[in-house]
PDB file of C-alpha atoms in Angstrom:
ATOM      1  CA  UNK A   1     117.037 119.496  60.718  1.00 88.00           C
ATOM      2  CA  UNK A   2     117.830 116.080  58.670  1.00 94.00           C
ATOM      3  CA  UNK A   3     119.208 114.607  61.471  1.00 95.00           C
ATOM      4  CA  UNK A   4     116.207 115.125  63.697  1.00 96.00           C
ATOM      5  CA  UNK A   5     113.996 113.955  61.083  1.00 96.00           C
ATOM      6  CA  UNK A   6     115.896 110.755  60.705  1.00 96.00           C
ATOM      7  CA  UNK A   7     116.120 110.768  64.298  1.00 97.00           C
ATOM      8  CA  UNK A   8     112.095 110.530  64.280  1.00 97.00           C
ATOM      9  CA  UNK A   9     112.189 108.220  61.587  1.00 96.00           C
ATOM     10  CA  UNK A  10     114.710 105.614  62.957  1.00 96.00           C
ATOM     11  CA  UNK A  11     112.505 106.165  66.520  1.00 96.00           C
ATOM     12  CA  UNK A  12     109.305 105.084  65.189  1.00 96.00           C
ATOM     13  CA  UNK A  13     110.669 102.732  63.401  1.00 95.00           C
ATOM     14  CA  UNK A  14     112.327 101.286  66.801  1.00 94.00           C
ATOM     15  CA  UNK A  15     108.616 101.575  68.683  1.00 94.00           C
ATOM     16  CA  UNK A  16     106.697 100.199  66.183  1.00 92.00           C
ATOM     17  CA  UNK A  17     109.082  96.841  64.874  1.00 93.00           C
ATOM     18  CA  UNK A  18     111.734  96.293  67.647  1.00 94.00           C
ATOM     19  CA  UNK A  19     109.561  96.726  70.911  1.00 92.00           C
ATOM     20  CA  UNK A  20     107.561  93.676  72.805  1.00 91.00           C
ATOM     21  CA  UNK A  21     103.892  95.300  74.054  1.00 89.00           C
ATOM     22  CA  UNK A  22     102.922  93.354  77.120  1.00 92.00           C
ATOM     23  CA  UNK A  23      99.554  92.282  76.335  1.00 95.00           C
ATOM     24  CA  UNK A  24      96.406  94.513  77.660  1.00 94.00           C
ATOM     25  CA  UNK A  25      95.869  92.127  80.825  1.00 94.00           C
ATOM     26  CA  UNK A  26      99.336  92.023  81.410  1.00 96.00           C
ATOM     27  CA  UNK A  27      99.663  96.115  81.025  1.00 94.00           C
ATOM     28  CA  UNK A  28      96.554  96.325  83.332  1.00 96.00           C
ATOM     29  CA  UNK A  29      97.474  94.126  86.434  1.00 96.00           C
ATOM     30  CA  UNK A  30     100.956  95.983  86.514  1.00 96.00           C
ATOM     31  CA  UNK A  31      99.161  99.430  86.616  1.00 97.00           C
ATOM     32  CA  UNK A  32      97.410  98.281  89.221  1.00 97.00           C
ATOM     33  CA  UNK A  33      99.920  96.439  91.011  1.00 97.00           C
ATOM     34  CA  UNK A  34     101.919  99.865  90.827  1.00 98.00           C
ATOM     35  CA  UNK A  35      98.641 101.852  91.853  1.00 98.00           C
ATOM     36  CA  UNK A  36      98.698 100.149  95.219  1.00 98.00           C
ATOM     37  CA  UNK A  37     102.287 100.054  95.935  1.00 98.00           C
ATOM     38  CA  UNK A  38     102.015 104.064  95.357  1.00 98.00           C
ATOM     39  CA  UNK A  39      99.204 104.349  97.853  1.00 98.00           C
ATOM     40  CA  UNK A  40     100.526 102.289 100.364  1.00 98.00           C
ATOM     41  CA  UNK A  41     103.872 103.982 100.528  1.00 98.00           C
ATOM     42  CA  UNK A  42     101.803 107.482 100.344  1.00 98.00           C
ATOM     43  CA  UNK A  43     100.361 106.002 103.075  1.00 98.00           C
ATOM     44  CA  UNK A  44     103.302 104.960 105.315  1.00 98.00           C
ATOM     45  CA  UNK A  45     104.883 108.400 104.273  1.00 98.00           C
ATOM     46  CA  UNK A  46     101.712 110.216 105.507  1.00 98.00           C
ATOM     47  CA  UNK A  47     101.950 108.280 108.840  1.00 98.00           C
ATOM     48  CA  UNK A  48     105.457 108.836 109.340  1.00 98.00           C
ATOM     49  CA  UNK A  49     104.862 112.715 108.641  1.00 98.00           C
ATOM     50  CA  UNK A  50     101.864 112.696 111.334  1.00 98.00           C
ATOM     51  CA  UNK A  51     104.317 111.034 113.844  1.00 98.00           C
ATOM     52  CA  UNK A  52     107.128 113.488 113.360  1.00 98.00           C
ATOM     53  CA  UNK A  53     104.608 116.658 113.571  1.00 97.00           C
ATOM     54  CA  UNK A  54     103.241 115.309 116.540  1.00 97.00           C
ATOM     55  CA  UNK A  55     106.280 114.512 118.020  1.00 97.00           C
ATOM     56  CA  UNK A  56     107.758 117.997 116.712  1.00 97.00           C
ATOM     57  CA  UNK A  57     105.107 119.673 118.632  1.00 96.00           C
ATOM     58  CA  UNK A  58     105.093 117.710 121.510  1.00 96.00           C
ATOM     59  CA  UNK A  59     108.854 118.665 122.050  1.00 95.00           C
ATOM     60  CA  UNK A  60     108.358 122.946 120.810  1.00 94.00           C
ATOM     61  CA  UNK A  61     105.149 122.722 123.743  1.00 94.00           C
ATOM     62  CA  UNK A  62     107.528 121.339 126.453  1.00 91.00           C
ATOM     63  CA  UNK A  63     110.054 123.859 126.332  1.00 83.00           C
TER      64      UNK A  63
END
């Protein structure tokens, strides 16, 4: 149990001295950079999952 508790210690200690926090405007333009790259690749995945069914079912319906 001591060493978790200096475990917690030393951590906050880390987080709160040692880090560099991007500043907020900084934080919020890459969240939203991030945002869009995650909807456009939802995107692209969606699109490449509508091909394949279609094609899937094109090819089950010919047979």
């Amino acid at each position: 149990m001591q060493k978790l508790s200096l475990f917690l210690k030393e951590s906050w200690s880390e987080m709160r001295y040692k880090v560099t926090w991007p500043p907020y405007s900084k934080l919020q333009n890459s969240s939203i950079l991030v945002l869009v790259g995650a909807l456009i690749f939802a995107l692209l995945i969606g699109v490449i999952d509508l091909a394949f069914d279609n094609a899937m079912e094109w090819f089950y319906n010919a047979f």
